Coordinates of C-alpha atoms in Angstrom, one line a residue:
Chain A
M1 CA 6.0 -27.5 -9.0
G2 CA 8.9 -25.1 -8.4
P3 CA 10.6 -24.1 -5.7
A4 CA 8.3 -21.9 -3.2
N5 CA 10.6 -19.4 -2.2
A6 CA 14.9 -18.6 -2.4
N7 CA 15.3 -20.9 0.1
S8 CA 13.6 -23.5 -0.8
G9 CA 16.2 -26.7 -2.0
R10 CA 19.2 -24.8 -0.6
S11 CA 19.6 -27.6 2.1
E12 CA 20.0 -30.5 -0.7
W13 CA 22.4 -27.9 -2.6
F14 CA 24.4 -28.1 0.6
R15 CA 24.5 -31.8 0.8
A16 CA 25.3 -32.2 -2.5
H17 CA 28.1 -29.5 -2.5
M18 CA 29.5 -31.7 0.8
G19 CA 28.9 -35.0 -1.1
R20 CA 31.2 -34.7 -4.2
P21 CA 34.4 -36.1 -4.2
A22 CA 36.0 -33.0 -5.0
T23 CA 34.9 -31.1 -1.7
I24 CA 35.7 -34.2 0.3
T25 CA 39.3 -34.1 -1.3
G26 CA 39.4 -30.7 -1.0
I27 CA 38.3 -30.9 2.8
V28 CA 41.1 -33.9 3.5
L29 CA 43.7 -32.1 1.9
G30 CA 43.3 -28.7 3.1
A31 CA 43.2 -29.7 6.7
S32 CA 45.7 -32.3 6.3
V33 CA 48.2 -29.7 4.5
A34 CA 47.0 -27.0 7.2
L35 CA 47.8 -29.5 9.8
L36 CA 51.3 -30.0 9.0
A37 CA 51.5 -26.1 8.4
G38 CA 50.4 -25.0 11.7
A39 CA 52.8 -27.7 13.6
A40 CA 55.8 -26.6 11.3
Y41 CA 55.1 -22.8 11.4
G42 CA 53.0 -22.2 14.5
G43 CA 53.1 -25.1 17.1
P44 CA 50.4 -27.4 18.9
L45 CA 47.7 -24.4 18.8
Y46 CA 47.7 -23.5 15.6
A47 CA 48.6 -27.4 14.3
L48 CA 44.4 -27.9 16.2
L49 CA 43.0 -24.7 14.8
A50 CA 44.3 -24.4 10.9
P51 CA 42.4 -27.5 10.0
V52 CA 39.5 -26.3 11.7
A53 CA 39.5 -23.3 9.8
V54 CA 39.9 -25.0 6.3
V55 CA 37.3 -27.2 7.1
V56 CA 34.6 -23.9 8.1
A57 CA 36.1 -22.2 5.3
I58 CA 35.0 -24.9 2.9
V59 CA 31.5 -25.9 4.7
A60 CA 30.8 -22.2 4.4
G61 CA 31.6 -21.7 0.6
A62 CA 29.6 -24.8 -0.2
W63 CA 26.5 -23.0 2.0
W64 CA 27.2 -19.9 -0.1
L65 CA 27.1 -22.0 -3.3
A66 CA 23.9 -23.7 -2.3
D67 CA 22.2 -20.9 -1.3
K68 CA 22.6 -18.8 -4.4
K69 CA 21.9 -21.8 -6.4
A70 CA 18.8 -22.0 -4.6
E71 CA 18.0 -18.6 -5.1
D72 CA 18.5 -18.8 -8.8
A73 CA 16.4 -21.5 -9.1
F74 CA 13.6 -20.1 -7.4
W75 CA 13.9 -16.5 -9.6
K76 CA 13.9 -19.0 -12.5
H77 CA 10.3 -20.6 -11.7
V78 CA 9.2 -17.0 -10.9
A79 CA 9.9 -16.3 -14.6
D80 CA 8.5 -19.6 -15.8
S81 CA 5.4 -19.1 -13.8
L82 CA 4.7 -15.6 -14.5
G83 CA 5.8 -15.7 -18.3
Y84 CA 8.2 -13.2 -17.5
Q85 CA 12.0 -12.9 -19.6
P86 CA 15.3 -12.0 -18.0
F87 CA 16.0 -8.1 -18.8
F88 CA 19.6 -6.2 -18.7
D89 CA 21.2 -2.9 -18.3
P90 CA 18.8 -2.1 -15.7
T91 CA 21.0 0.9 -15.3
A92 CA 19.2 2.6 -17.9
L93 CA 16.3 3.1 -15.2
E94 CA 18.3 4.7 -12.7
T95 CA 17.0 8.4 -13.5
T96 CA 13.3 7.4 -13.5
T97 CA 12.2 8.0 -9.9
P98 CA 14.3 9.6 -6.7
L99 CA 14.9 5.8 -5.3
L100 CA 15.8 4.4 -8.4
H101 CA 18.7 7.2 -8.1
A102 CA 19.3 7.2 -4.3
G103 CA 22.8 6.6 -2.6
D104 CA 26.2 6.5 -4.0
R105 CA 26.0 3.0 -5.7
R106 CA 23.3 0.9 -6.7
S107 CA 23.0 -2.4 -7.8
W108 CA 20.1 -4.8 -9.3
R109 CA 19.8 -9.0 -8.8
H110 CA 17.0 -11.3 -10.8
E111 CA 15.6 -8.7 -13.1
L112 CA 13.0 -9.8 -15.1
M113 CA 10.3 -8.2 -17.3
G114 CA 6.8 -8.9 -18.9
P115 CA 3.2 -8.8 -18.9
L116 CA 1.4 -7.1 -16.2
G117 CA -1.7 -9.2 -15.7
D118 CA -4.5 -8.3 -18.2
S119 CA -3.7 -4.9 -18.2
G120 CA -1.5 -4.6 -21.1
L121 CA 1.5 -2.8 -19.7
T122 CA 4.7 -3.9 -19.3
A123 CA 6.2 -4.9 -15.8
R124 CA 9.9 -5.0 -15.1
I125 CA 10.4 -6.8 -11.4
A126 CA 14.1 -6.8 -9.6
Q127 CA 15.8 -6.9 -6.3
Y128 CA 17.2 -3.7 -6.1
R129 CA 19.9 -2.2 -3.9
Y130 CA 21.0 1.2 -3.0
D131 CA 24.3 1.9 -1.1
V132 CA 25.6 5.1 1.1
R133 CA 29.0 5.8 1.7
H134 CA 30.0 7.0 5.2
E135 CA 33.7 8.5 4.4
S136 CA 35.7 7.6 7.2
H137 CA 37.1 10.5 9.6
S138 CA 40.8 9.3 9.6
D139 CA 43.5 9.3 7.4
K140 CA 44.2 5.4 7.8
G141 CA 40.4 4.0 8.1
T142 CA 38.2 3.3 5.5
D143 CA 35.0 4.1 4.2
R144 CA 32.0 2.5 5.5
W145 CA 28.8 1.3 3.2
E146 CA 25.1 1.3 4.3
S147 CA 22.8 -0.7 1.9
F148 CA 19.4 0.0 1.2
R149 CA 17.4 -2.9 0.0
F150 CA 14.0 -3.5 -2.1
T151 CA 11.6 -5.2 -4.5
I152 CA 10.4 -3.3 -7.0
C153 CA 8.1 -3.0 -9.7
L154 CA 8.6 -0.8 -12.4
I155 CA 6.0 0.6 -15.5
E156 CA 6.3 2.6 -17.9
L157 CA 3.3 4.7 -17.7
A158 CA 3.1 8.0 -19.7
E159 CA -0.1 9.0 -19.3
G160 CA -0.8 10.3 -15.9
M161 CA 2.9 12.3 -16.0
Q162 CA 0.9 15.2 -16.0
L163 CA -1.8 15.0 -14.0
F164 CA 0.4 13.8 -11.5
P165 CA 4.1 15.4 -11.4
G166 CA 5.0 13.7 -8.7
V167 CA 3.8 11.2 -6.0
Y168 CA 5.3 9.6 -3.4
L169 CA 4.0 7.0 -0.8
R170 CA 5.8 5.3 1.8
E171 CA 5.2 3.2 4.9
R172 CA 5.3 6.4 7.6
R173 CA 8.8 6.2 9.3
G174 CA 9.0 6.3 12.9
L175 CA 11.4 9.2 14.8
M176 CA 14.7 7.3 14.7
S177 CA 14.5 6.4 10.9
R178 CA 14.0 10.1 10.0
F179 CA 17.5 10.6 11.2
G180 CA 18.8 8.0 8.4
D181 CA 18.9 8.1 5.0
D182 CA 16.2 9.9 2.9
W183 CA 16.3 9.8 -1.0
L184 CA 13.8 12.6 -0.8
R185 CA 15.1 14.4 1.5
G186 CA 16.3 18.2 -0.6
R187 CA 12.9 17.8 -2.7
R188 CA 11.1 19.8 -3.1
L189 CA 7.4 18.1 -1.9
S190 CA 4.7 18.7 0.6
E191 CA 2.7 16.3 2.5
V192 CA -0.7 15.7 2.1
E193 CA -3.3 13.7 4.6
L194 CA -5.9 11.9 3.3
E195 CA -9.4 11.3 5.0
S196 CA -8.4 8.0 6.6
T197 CA -6.9 7.9 10.1
A198 CA -6.0 4.6 9.5
F199 CA -4.3 5.7 6.4
N200 CA -2.5 8.3 7.3
D201 CA -1.0 6.6 10.3
A202 CA 0.3 3.2 8.2
Y203 CA 1.7 5.8 5.4
E204 CA 3.4 9.3 4.3
L205 CA 1.7 10.9 1.1
Q206 CA 4.1 13.5 -0.2
V207 CA 3.3 15.3 -3.6
A208 CA 5.8 17.6 -6.1
P209 CA 4.2 21.1 -4.9
E210 CA 2.2 21.8 -8.2
Q211 CA -0.1 18.7 -7.5
D212 CA -3.5 19.5 -8.3
H213 CA -4.9 18.2 -4.4
G214 CA -8.5 17.6 -5.6
R215 CA -7.0 15.2 -8.4
L216 CA -4.7 13.8 -5.9
R217 CA -8.0 12.6 -4.2
E218 CA -9.9 11.1 -7.1
L219 CA -6.2 9.0 -7.4
F220 CA -6.6 8.1 -3.8
D221 CA -10.9 7.1 -3.8
P222 CA -12.2 5.8 -1.0
K223 CA -11.6 1.9 -2.1
T224 CA -7.9 2.4 -3.1
I225 CA -7.1 4.1 0.5
V226 CA -8.7 1.4 2.1
W227 CA -7.1 -1.4 0.4
L228 CA -3.9 0.4 0.8
A229 CA -4.3 0.7 4.6
E230 CA -5.3 -2.8 4.7
H231 CA -3.0 -4.5 2.6
P232 CA -0.6 -7.0 3.8
L233 CA 2.3 -5.8 2.1
K234 CA 1.8 -2.6 2.2
P235 CA 2.7 -1.4 -0.9
H236 CA 5.0 2.0 -2.2
I237 CA 4.4 4.0 -4.5
E238 CA 6.7 6.8 -6.6
Y239 CA 5.3 8.3 -9.8
R240 CA 7.2 10.8 -11.4
A241 CA 7.8 11.2 -15.1
G242 CA 6.0 9.0 -16.4
F243 CA 7.3 6.0 -14.3
L244 CA 6.1 4.2 -12.0
V245 CA 7.3 2.3 -9.2
V246 CA 5.6 0.2 -7.0
Y247 CA 8.4 -1.4 -4.1
V248 CA 8.9 -2.6 -0.8
P249 CA 11.7 -2.3 1.7
G250 CA 13.7 -5.6 1.7
Y251 CA 14.5 -8.4 -0.8
I252 CA 10.8 -10.5 -1.6
E253 CA 11.7 -14.2 -1.7
D254 CA 8.4 -16.2 -2.0
L255 CA 6.6 -16.7 -4.8
G256 CA 3.1 -15.1 -3.2
R257 CA 4.4 -11.7 -2.4
V258 CA 6.1 -11.9 -5.7
V259 CA 2.3 -11.8 -7.1
W260 CA 1.5 -9.4 -4.6
L261 CA 3.4 -6.8 -5.4
L262 CA 2.2 -7.5 -9.2
E263 CA -1.3 -7.5 -8.1
A264 CA -0.8 -4.3 -6.2
A265 CA 1.3 -2.4 -8.8
E266 CA -1.4 -3.8 -11.5
R267 CA -4.2 -1.8 -9.4
I268 CA -2.2 1.3 -9.0
A269 CA -1.4 1.8 -12.4
E270 CA -4.9 1.1 -13.4
R271 CA -6.2 3.8 -11.1
V272 CA -3.6 6.2 -13.0
V273 CA -5.2 5.4 -16.2
E274 CA -8.3 5.2 -15.1
E275 CA -7.9 8.5 -13.7
T276 CA -6.4 10.0 -16.7
G277 CA -8.8 8.7 -18.8
E278 CA -11.7 10.3 -16.9
A279 CA -10.0 13.5 -16.7
Q280 CA -9.3 13.6 -20.5
A281 CA -13.0 13.0 -21.1
V282 CA -14.0 15.8 -19.0
A283 CA -11.2 17.9 -20.9
R284 CA -13.0 16.7 -24.0
G285 CA -16.6 17.5 -22.7
Chain B
M1 CA 13.2 28.4 45.3
N2 CA 14.0 24.8 44.0
A3 CA 10.3 24.2 45.0
I4 CA 8.7 26.8 43.1
L5 CA 10.9 26.1 39.9
V6 CA 9.9 22.4 40.2
L7 CA 6.3 23.5 40.7
T8 CA 6.6 26.0 37.6
A9 CA 8.0 23.5 35.4
L10 CA 5.3 20.6 36.5
L11 CA 3.1 23.1 35.6
V12 CA 3.9 24.5 32.0
L13 CA 4.5 20.8 31.2
A14 CA 1.2 20.1 32.3
G15 CA 0.2 23.0 30.5
L16 CA 2.0 22.1 27.1
W17 CA 0.0 18.6 27.6
I18 CA -3.3 19.9 27.7
V19 CA -2.6 22.2 24.9
V20 CA -1.2 19.0 22.8
T21 CA -4.1 16.8 23.4
N22 CA -6.7 19.1 22.9
N23 CA -5.0 19.6 19.6
A24 CA -5.2 15.8 18.9
F25 CA -8.8 15.7 19.7
I26 CA -9.6 18.9 17.3
R27 CA -7.6 16.5 14.4
A28 CA -9.2 13.7 14.8
R29 CA -12.4 15.2 15.5
N30 CA -11.8 17.5 11.9
K31 CA -10.7 13.6 10.3
V32 CA -13.9 12.5 11.2
D33 CA -15.7 15.6 9.7
E34 CA -13.8 15.0 6.4
A35 CA -15.1 11.0 6.4
W36 CA -18.0 12.0 6.9
S37 CA -18.3 14.7 3.9
G38 CA -16.6 11.8 1.8
I39 CA -19.6 9.4 2.3
D40 CA -21.8 12.2 1.8
V41 CA -20.4 12.8 -1.6
Q42 CA -20.7 9.5 -2.3
L43 CA -24.4 9.4 -1.1
K44 CA -25.2 12.6 -3.1
R45 CA -24.0 10.3 -6.3
R46 CA -26.1 7.2 -5.2
H47 CA -29.4 10.1 -5.2
D48 CA -28.0 12.0 -8.8
L49 CA -28.0 8.4 -10.5
I50 CA -31.5 7.2 -9.3
P51 CA -34.1 9.0 -11.5
N52 CA -32.1 8.3 -14.5
L53 CA -32.2 4.7 -13.3
V54 CA -35.9 5.0 -12.4
E55 CA -36.4 6.2 -15.9
T56 CA -34.7 3.7 -18.0
V57 CA -36.2 1.2 -15.9
K58 CA -40.0 2.6 -16.2
G59 CA -39.5 2.3 -20.8
Y60 CA -39.0 -1.6 -20.3
A61 CA -41.4 -2.4 -17.2
E62 CA -44.3 -0.3 -17.3
H63 CA -46.0 -2.5 -14.8
E64 CA -44.0 -1.7 -11.9
S65 CA -44.7 1.3 -11.0
A66 CA -45.0 0.3 -6.9
T67 CA -41.3 -0.7 -7.0
L68 CA -40.5 2.0 -8.8
A69 CA -42.6 4.8 -6.7
A70 CA -40.9 3.0 -3.2
V71 CA -37.5 4.2 -4.7
T72 CA -38.1 7.7 -5.7
Q73 CA -39.8 7.6 -2.1
A74 CA -36.8 6.5 -0.2
R75 CA -34.4 8.8 -2.5
A76 CA -36.5 11.8 -1.0
V77 CA -36.8 10.2 2.2
A78 CA -32.9 10.0 2.3
M79 CA -32.0 13.3 0.6
G80 CA -34.1 15.2 3.1
A81 CA -32.6 13.0 6.1
G82 CA -30.3 15.1 8.4
S83 CA -27.2 12.7 9.7
G84 CA -26.5 10.3 12.1
E85 CA -29.0 7.3 12.4
A86 CA -32.2 8.9 10.8
R87 CA -29.2 9.3 7.5
A88 CA -28.5 6.0 8.0
D89 CA -32.1 4.7 8.2
A90 CA -33.0 6.1 5.3
E91 CA -30.0 5.2 3.1
R92 CA -30.4 1.5 4.3
H93 CA -34.6 2.0 3.2
L94 CA -33.1 3.2 0.0
T95 CA -30.7 0.4 -0.7
S96 CA -33.5 -2.1 -0.4
A97 CA -35.8 -0.1 -2.6
L98 CA -32.7 -0.5 -5.5
D99 CA -32.4 -4.4 -4.6
G100 CA -36.0 -4.3 -5.8
I101 CA -34.9 -2.8 -9.2
R102 CA -32.6 -5.7 -9.2
V103 CA -35.1 -8.1 -9.0
V104 CA -37.3 -6.2 -11.9
A105 CA -34.7 -6.8 -13.6
E106 CA -34.2 -10.6 -13.4
Q107 CA -37.6 -10.8 -15.1
Y108 CA -37.2 -8.6 -18.3
P109 CA -34.6 -9.7 -20.2
E110 CA -34.7 -6.6 -22.5
L111 CA -34.1 -4.3 -19.6
R112 CA -31.1 -6.2 -18.3
A113 CA -30.0 -6.9 -21.7
S114 CA -30.0 -2.5 -22.4
E115 CA -26.7 -0.8 -22.7
N116 CA -28.1 2.4 -20.6
F117 CA -29.3 0.1 -18.2
Q118 CA -26.1 -1.7 -17.8
R119 CA -23.9 1.1 -17.8
L120 CA -26.4 2.7 -15.1
M121 CA -26.2 -0.4 -12.7
A122 CA -22.2 -1.1 -13.5
E123 CA -22.4 3.0 -11.8
L124 CA -24.5 2.2 -9.5
S125 CA -22.3 -1.0 -8.3
E126 CA -19.1 1.0 -8.1
L127 CA -20.8 3.8 -6.0
E128 CA -21.8 1.2 -3.4
D129 CA -18.7 0.2 -3.2
Q130 CA -16.9 3.7 -2.8
I131 CA -19.7 3.8 -0.3
Q132 CA -18.7 0.8 1.6
A133 CA -15.1 2.1 1.7
S134 CA -16.2 5.6 2.4
R135 CA -18.0 4.3 5.5
R136 CA -15.3 1.9 6.2
I137 CA -12.9 5.2 6.7
Y138 CA -15.6 7.0 8.4
N139 CA -16.2 3.7 11.2
G140 CA -11.9 3.9 11.5
N141 CA -12.0 7.9 12.0
V142 CA -14.9 7.2 14.8
N143 CA -13.2 4.7 16.7
A144 CA -9.7 6.5 17.0
Y145 CA -11.5 9.6 18.2
N146 CA -14.0 8.1 20.3
T147 CA -10.4 5.7 21.5
K148 CA -8.2 9.2 22.3
I149 CA -11.0 10.9 24.0
Q150 CA -12.1 8.0 26.2
I151 CA -9.6 6.7 27.5
F152 CA -7.7 8.3 30.7
P153 CA -6.3 11.0 31.2
N154 CA -7.2 12.2 27.8
S155 CA -10.7 11.8 28.9
L156 CA -9.8 15.0 31.8
V157 CA -9.4 17.2 28.5
A158 CA -11.8 15.8 26.8
G159 CA -14.6 17.0 29.2
S160 CA -17.9 17.5 28.1
K161 CA -16.3 19.2 25.2
F162 CA -15.5 16.5 23.0
T163 CA -18.2 14.1 22.9
P164 CA -18.0 10.6 21.2
R165 CA -19.4 9.7 18.0
E166 CA -22.0 7.4 16.3
L167 CA -20.7 4.5 13.8
F168 CA -22.6 4.8 10.5
Q169 CA -23.9 1.5 9.9
L170 CA -25.7 0.9 6.5
D171 CA -26.4 -2.7 6.6
S172 CA -29.6 -3.9 7.9
P173 CA -29.4 -6.0 11.1
A174 CA -30.9 -8.9 9.4
E175 CA -27.3 -8.1 7.4
R176 CA -25.1 -8.3 10.1
A177 CA -26.5 -11.2 11.8
V178 CA -23.9 -14.2 11.9
P179 CA -26.1 -16.8 9.6
A180 CA -26.7 -20.2 11.8
I181 CA -25.6 -23.1 11.0
A182 CA -27.3 -26.3 11.6
F183 CA -26.0 -29.9 11.3

C-alpha cells in the first residue's frame, strides 16, 4: 500500500534526513563556525544568533527535502495505481485552451499520461501553475508575481470540436475575485444560464458566440446538471479546438481526489462523444 | 431641508429594493417554469416510447393483455392530466403500470432476449433517470423560489402576486417511507 497523500511519509523522511551523520556533522560544524564568526565579528549577540540561524536553515532544508521526497513518492504511487506513465514537454499543450495559455509564465509538475477509464481515450494529468507579473511602478522596485495553481486532466477529443466551438464552465466567482486575474477576460463569450438554480448558483457557464444553444442544453442534460451541481470537487471544464480540460483550482494531493477528477473527466468526455454521435446520426437521417 | 433629503434618499432606496426584489422573484419563478418544461419534455418522451414498448411485448406475451391495457390506459390518463398533483398522480400510476411490464418480461425469456425490447427498456431506463434528474432540478428551483418569496422582508413585496409552488413527487408514498428495521 502506497502513500495516501502527498504528505504521507514526510515526517519519516524528515527524521531520516535529520538522523544522517552528514546532517548532524553539518549542524555541529556549521553552528560552531557560526558561533566563532559571530563572536569574532559581531559580538555576544551575534555569537548567540548565528548558530541558531544555521540550525534553523539546516532543519528547514531537511524539511523541504522530506516534503519533496514524500510528494514524489506519492505521485509515483498514483502513476503505479492508475497504470500511468510520466509524459514530457507539456509546454506543447500551452496553445490548446485559454487556461493553459494564461498568465505571463507557466509551469507543470507531476505530469502523467494513461488510459481514461474504459473510454478508450488518453488522459494527461498534471499540476499546473501560471504566474501573472505585476510590474513595479518605482524604478528600483522588483516586479511582483502572483501564482494560480490547478490540477488538470487534459484529453484530446476532436469529435465534438465543431458542435462545441468553445465551452467554459467554472465555479461561480465572488464579487472580489472578479477583480482578480481572469484568463477568459477579453474573449468574446456569452454567459448561459441553465434550468437549475442550484447549478447556476454553483457555476458560470460561458460559450463561444457561434455555439448552438440547443446542442449545449443537450450536452448539459438534466442528469449531467444534477451530477455537476452535487459533485464534491466541482469540476471545471474548458473545451475548445478539440481539447477538453477538466480541472480544479489548487493542487490535488490525495489519490481519492485524483481518481474523482479522472472519473469526472471521463464522464464529461463521454457526454461530448455521445452528443456528437447523436448529432451525426441525426445528420445521416 | 436635510430631513427632506434624507427622506427622499430613503424612499429612492426602498423603491430600488422593491424593483430588484420583484425582478429576483420573476427570475426565480421563470426558472421554476423552465424546469417544469424540462420535466414535461422528458415525460412526453416517455409517453412516446410506450406504444412501441406495448407492441413489442404484445408480440411475445399475448396473454398479458390486462397488463398492457393498464399501461395504455395509464398513458392516456397521464397525457390528459394537467399539471401539479393530478399530473404527478397520473405519472405515478404510469410508472407502476410500467413496472408491470418488467414483471411480465421476467416470465418470457424470449421477450427478454429480444433486441428491440432490450433497446426500448434501455431507453425507458435512461428516460426515467432523466425524469428523476429533471424532477430534482424542478424541486430545487421550487424550494429556492418559495424560500425567496416567503422570507421576511421579501414576503412584503411578494404579497399575493407571487404564490408558493408545490414540489413534484413522482415516487409513491410507499417508496418514500423509511423501511422499518426490527432487531
